[in-house]
mmCIF file of C-alpha atoms in Angstrom:
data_model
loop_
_atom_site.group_PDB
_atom_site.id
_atom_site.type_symbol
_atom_site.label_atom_id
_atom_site.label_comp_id
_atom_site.label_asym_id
_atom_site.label_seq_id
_atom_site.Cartn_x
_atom_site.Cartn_y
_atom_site.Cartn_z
ATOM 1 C CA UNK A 217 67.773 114.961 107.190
ATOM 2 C CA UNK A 218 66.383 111.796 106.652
ATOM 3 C CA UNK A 219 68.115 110.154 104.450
ATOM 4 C CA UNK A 220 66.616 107.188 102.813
ATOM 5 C CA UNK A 221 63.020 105.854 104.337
ATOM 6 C CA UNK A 222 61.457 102.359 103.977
ATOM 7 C CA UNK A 223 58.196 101.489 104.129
ATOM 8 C CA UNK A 224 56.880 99.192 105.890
ATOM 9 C CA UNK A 225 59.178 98.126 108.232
ATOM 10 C CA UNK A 226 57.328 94.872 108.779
ATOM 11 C CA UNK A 227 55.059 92.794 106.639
ATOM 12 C CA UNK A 228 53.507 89.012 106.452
ATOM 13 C CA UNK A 229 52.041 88.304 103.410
ATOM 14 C CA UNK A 230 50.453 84.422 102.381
ATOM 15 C CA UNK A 231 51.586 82.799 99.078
ATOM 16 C CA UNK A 232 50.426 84.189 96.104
ATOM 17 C CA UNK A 233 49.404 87.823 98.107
ATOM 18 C CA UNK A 234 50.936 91.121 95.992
ATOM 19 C CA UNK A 235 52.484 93.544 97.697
ATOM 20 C CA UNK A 236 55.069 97.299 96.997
ATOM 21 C CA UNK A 237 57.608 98.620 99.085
ATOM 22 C CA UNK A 238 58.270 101.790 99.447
ATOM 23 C CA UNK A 239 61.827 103.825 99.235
ATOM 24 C CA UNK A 240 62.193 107.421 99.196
ATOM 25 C CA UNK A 241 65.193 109.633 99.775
ATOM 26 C CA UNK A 242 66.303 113.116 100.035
ATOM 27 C CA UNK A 243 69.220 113.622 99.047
ATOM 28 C CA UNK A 244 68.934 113.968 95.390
ATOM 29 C CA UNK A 245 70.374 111.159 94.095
ATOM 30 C CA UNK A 246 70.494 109.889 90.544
ATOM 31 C CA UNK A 247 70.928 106.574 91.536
ATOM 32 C CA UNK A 248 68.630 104.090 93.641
ATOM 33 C CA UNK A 249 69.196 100.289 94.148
ATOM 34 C CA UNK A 250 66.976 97.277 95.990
ATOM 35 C CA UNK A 251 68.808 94.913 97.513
ATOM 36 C CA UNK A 252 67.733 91.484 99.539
ATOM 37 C CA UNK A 253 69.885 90.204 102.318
ATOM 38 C CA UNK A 254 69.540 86.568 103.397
ATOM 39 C CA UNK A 255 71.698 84.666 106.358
ATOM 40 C CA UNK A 256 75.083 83.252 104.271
ATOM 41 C CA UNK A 257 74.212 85.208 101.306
ATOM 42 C CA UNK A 258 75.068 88.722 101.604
ATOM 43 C CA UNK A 259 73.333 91.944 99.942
ATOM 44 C CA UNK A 260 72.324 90.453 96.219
ATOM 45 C CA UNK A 261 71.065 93.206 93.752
ATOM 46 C CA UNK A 262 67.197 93.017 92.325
ATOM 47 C CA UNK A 263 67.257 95.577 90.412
ATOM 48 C CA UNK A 264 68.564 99.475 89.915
ATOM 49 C CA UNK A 265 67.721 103.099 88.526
ATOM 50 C CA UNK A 266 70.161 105.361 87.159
ATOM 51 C CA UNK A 267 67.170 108.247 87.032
ATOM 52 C CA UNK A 268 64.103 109.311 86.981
ATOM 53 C CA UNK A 269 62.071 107.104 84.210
ATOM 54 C CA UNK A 270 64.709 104.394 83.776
ATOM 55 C CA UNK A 271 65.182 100.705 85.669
ATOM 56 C CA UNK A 272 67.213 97.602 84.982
ATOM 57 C CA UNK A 273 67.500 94.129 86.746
ATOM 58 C CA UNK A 274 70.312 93.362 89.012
ATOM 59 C CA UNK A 275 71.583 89.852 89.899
ATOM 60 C CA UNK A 276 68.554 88.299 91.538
ATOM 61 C CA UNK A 277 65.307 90.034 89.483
ATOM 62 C CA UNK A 278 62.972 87.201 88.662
ATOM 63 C CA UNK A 279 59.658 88.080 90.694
ATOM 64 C CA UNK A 280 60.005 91.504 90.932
ATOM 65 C CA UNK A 281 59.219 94.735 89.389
ATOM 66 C CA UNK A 282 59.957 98.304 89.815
ATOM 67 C CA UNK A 283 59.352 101.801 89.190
ATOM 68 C CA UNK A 284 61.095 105.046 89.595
ATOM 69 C CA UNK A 285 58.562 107.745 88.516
ATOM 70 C CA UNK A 286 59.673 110.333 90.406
ATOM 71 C CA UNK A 287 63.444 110.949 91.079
ATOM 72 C CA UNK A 288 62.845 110.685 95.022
ATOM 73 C CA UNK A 289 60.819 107.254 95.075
ATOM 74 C CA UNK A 290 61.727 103.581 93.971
ATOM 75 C CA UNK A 291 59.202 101.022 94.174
ATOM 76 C CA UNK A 292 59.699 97.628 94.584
ATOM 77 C CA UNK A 293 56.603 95.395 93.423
ATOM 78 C CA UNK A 294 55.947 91.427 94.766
ATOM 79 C CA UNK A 295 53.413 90.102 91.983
ATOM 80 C CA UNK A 296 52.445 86.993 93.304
ATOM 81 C CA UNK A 297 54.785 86.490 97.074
ATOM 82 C CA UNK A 298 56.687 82.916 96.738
ATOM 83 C CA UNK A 299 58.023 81.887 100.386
ATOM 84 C CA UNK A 300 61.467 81.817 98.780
ATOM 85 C CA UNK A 301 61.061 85.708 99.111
ATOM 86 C CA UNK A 302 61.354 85.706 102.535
ATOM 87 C CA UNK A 303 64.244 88.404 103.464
ATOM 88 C CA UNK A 304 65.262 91.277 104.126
ATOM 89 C CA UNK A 305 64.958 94.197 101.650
ATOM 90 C CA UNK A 306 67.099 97.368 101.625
ATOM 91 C CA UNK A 307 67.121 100.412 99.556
ATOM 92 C CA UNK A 308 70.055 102.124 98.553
ATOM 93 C CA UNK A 309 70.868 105.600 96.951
ATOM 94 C CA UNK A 310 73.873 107.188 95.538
ATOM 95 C CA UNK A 311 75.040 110.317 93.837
ATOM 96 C CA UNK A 312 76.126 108.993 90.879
ATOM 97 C CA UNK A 313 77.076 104.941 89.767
ATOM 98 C CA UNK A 314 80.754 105.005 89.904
ATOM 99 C CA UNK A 315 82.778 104.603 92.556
ATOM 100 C CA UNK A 316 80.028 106.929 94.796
ATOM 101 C CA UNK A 317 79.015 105.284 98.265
ATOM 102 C CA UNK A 318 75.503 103.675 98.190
ATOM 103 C CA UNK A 319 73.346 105.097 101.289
ATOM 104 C CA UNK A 320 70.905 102.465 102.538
ATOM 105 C CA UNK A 321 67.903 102.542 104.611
ATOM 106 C CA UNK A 322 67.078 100.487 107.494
ATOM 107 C CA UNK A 323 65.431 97.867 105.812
ATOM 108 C CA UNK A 324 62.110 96.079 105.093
ATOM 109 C CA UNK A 325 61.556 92.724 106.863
ATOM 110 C CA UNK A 326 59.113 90.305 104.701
ATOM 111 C CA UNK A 327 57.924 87.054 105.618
ATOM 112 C CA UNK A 328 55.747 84.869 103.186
ATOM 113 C CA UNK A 329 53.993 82.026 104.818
ATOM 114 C CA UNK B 546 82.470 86.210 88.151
ATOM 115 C CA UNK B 547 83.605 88.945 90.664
ATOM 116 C CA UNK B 548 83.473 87.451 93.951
ATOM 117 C CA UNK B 549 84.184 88.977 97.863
ATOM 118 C CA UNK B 550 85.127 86.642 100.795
ATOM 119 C CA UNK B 551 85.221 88.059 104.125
ATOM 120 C CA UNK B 552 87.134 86.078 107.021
ATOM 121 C CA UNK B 553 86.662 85.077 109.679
ATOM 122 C CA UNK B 554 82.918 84.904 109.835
ATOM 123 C CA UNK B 555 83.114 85.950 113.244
ATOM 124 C CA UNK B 556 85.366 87.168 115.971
ATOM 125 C CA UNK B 557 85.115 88.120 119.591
ATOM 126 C CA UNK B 558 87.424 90.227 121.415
ATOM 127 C CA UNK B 559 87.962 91.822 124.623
ATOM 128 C CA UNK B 560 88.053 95.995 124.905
ATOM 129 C CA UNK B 561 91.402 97.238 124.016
ATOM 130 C CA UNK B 562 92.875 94.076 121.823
ATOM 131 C CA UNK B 563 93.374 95.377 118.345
ATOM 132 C CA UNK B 564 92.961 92.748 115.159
ATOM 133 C CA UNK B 565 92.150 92.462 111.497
ATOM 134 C CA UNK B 566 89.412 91.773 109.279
ATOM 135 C CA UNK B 567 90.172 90.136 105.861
ATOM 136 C CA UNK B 568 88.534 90.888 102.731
ATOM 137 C CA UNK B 569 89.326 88.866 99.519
ATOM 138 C CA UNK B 570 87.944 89.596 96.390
ATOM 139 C CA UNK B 571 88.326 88.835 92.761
ATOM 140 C CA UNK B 572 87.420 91.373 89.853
ATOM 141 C CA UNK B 573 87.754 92.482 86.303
ATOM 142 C CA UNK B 574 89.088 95.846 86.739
ATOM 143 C CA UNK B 575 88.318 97.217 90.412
ATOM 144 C CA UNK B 576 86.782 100.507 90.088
ATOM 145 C CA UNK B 577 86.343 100.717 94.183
ATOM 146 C CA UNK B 578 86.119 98.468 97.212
ATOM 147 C CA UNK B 579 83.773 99.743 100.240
ATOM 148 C CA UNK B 580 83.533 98.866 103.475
ATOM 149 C CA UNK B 581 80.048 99.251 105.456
ATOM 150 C CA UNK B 582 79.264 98.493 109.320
ATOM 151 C CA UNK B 583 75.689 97.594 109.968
ATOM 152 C CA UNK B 584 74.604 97.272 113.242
ATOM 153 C CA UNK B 585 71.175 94.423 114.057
ATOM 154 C CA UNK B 586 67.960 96.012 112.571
ATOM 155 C CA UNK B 587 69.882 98.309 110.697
ATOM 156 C CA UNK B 588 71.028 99.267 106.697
ATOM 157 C CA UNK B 589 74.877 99.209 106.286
ATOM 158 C CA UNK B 590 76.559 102.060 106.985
ATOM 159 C CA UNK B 591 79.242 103.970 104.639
ATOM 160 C CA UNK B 592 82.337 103.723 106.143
ATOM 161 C CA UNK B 593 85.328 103.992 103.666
ATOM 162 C CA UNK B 594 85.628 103.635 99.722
ATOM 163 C CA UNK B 595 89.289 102.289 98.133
ATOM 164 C CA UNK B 596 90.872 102.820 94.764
ATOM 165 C CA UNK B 597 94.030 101.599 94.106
ATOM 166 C CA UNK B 598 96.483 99.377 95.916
ATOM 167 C CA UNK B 599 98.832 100.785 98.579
ATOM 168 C CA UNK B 600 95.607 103.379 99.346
ATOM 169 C CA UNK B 601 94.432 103.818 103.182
ATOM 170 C CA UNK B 602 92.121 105.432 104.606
ATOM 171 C CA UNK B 603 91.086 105.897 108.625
ATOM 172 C CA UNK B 604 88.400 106.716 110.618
ATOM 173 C CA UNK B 605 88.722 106.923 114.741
ATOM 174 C CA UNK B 606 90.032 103.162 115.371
ATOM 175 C CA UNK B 607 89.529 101.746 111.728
ATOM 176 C CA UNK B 608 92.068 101.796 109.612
ATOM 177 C CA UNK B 609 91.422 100.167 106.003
ATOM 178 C CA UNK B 610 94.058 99.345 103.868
ATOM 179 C CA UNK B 611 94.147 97.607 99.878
ATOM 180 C CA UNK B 612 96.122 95.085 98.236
ATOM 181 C CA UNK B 613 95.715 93.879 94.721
ATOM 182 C CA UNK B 614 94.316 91.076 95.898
ATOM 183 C CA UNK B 615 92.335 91.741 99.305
ATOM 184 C CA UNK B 616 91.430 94.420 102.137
ATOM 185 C CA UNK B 617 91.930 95.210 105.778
ATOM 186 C CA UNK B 618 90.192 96.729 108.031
ATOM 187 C CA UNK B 619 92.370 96.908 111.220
ATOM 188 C CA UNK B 620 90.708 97.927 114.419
ATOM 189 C CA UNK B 621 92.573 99.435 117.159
ATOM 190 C CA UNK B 622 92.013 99.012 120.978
ATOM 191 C CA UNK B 623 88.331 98.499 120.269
ATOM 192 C CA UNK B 624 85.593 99.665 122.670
ATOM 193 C CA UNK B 625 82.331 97.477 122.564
ATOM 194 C CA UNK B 626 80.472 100.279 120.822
ATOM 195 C CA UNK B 627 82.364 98.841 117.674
ATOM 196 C CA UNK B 628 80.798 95.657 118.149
ATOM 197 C CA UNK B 629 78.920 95.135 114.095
ATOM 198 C CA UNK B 630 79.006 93.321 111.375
ATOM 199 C CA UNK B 631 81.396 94.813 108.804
ATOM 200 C CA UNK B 632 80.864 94.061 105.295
ATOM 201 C CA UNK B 633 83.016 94.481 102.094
ATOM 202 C CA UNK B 634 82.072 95.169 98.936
ATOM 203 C CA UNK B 635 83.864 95.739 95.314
ATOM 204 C CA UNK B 636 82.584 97.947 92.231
ATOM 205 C CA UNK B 637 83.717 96.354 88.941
ATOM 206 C CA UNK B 638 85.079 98.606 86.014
ATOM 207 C CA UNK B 639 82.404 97.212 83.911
ATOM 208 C CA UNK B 640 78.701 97.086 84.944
ATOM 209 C CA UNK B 641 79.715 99.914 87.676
ATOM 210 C CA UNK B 642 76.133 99.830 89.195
ATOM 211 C CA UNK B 643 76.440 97.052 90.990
ATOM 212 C CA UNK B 644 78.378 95.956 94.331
ATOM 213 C CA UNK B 645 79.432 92.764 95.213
ATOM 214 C CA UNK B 646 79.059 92.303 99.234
ATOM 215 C CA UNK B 647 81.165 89.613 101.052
ATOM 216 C CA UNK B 648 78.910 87.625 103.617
ATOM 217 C CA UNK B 649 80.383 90.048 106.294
ATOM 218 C CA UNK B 650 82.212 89.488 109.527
ATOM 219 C CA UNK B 651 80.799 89.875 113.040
ATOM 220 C CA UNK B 652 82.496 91.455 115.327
ATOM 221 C CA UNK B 653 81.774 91.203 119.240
ATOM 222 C CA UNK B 654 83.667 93.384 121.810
ATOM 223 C CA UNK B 655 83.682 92.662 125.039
ATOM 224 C CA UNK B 656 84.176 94.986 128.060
#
């Protein structure tokens, strides 16, 4: 049981460079979240799906986009990579929005030189 | 705003001596307060959720507890295989999509 995947696990990009991670899980879940973590900051929300077809922004959205097209997958789209959006991404599922534990993957480390 | 401060930022302690980690949060309605571990390289880990104050919950040598106001998480004759960052998070009764993380506390056991 997997659980929730990332991919890549690793990427450099240069200024300006576009660029989509990758989240899938199996566990069925309604709900999927992207999340970045930076040192002092804690997790900050980008932006969420409460199903297949639907997304809304989070806390932190400007510079991203996303997609849920099929239940399993969220994709998280850099447009045009600022430095500023060097972090570390995580993807996050749960059963259902309230009060249900989010499950996260391991995480997507970005760097934008 | 809803807001989560976690204290202290860090702690070390040696196998076997028990503490507390502090979680502070303020919220309009809490509809659940979570508490991850997540170890270096790694997504947070589910380790308990909270409802109401007075709830606890417990899990090997964690023990969580919730006030009105803020959450333990009490750890009891740690081993260094507890050794993490724990983080703390609250789910608002409005806008219940979202969690708000505290900046986390880590935690260093030594043997």
């Amino acid at each position: 049981n997997a659980g929730v995947t990332q991919t890549p696990k690793f990427r450099v990009l240069k200024t300006g460079q576009s660029m989509t991670l990758l989240c899938a899980q199996d566990m069925n879940h309604e709900y999927m979240y992207w999340y970045r973590q930076d040192p002092g900051m804690g997790l900050r929300l980008i932006h969420y799906s409460v199903g297949e077809g639907t997304t809304a922004k989070g806390e932190v959205p400007d510079g991203y986009n996303v997609s849920r097209l099929k239940k399993q997958n969220f994709l998280l789209g850099l447009e045009s990579a600022a430095p500023s959006q060097t972090s570390v991404y995580f993807c996050a599922s749960s059963y259902g929005g309230s009060s249900q534990p989010q499950h996260f993957g391991d995480g997507t480390r970005l760097s934008i030189l | 705003e809803d807001q989560v401060t976690q204290s202290p930022e860090a702690l070390r302690l040696q196998e076997g001596e028990s503490s507390s980690l502090n979680c502070s949060y303020t919220v309009s309605g809490l509809r659940g307060l979570f508490w991850y571990r997540q170890d270096p390289g790694k997504g947070p880990e589910f380790l308990f959720t909270l409802y109401s104050a007075g709830e606890e919950k417990e899990k090997e040598r964690l023990k969580a507890t919730l006030t009105k106001k803020e959450s333990f998480l009490h750890i009891t004759a740690p081993k260094p295989e507890d050794s993490a960052t724990y983080l703390c998070a609250v789910q608002a009764a409005q806008g219940a999509q979202k969690l708000v993380f505290g900046q986390g506390t880590r935690l260093t056991i030594n043997p």
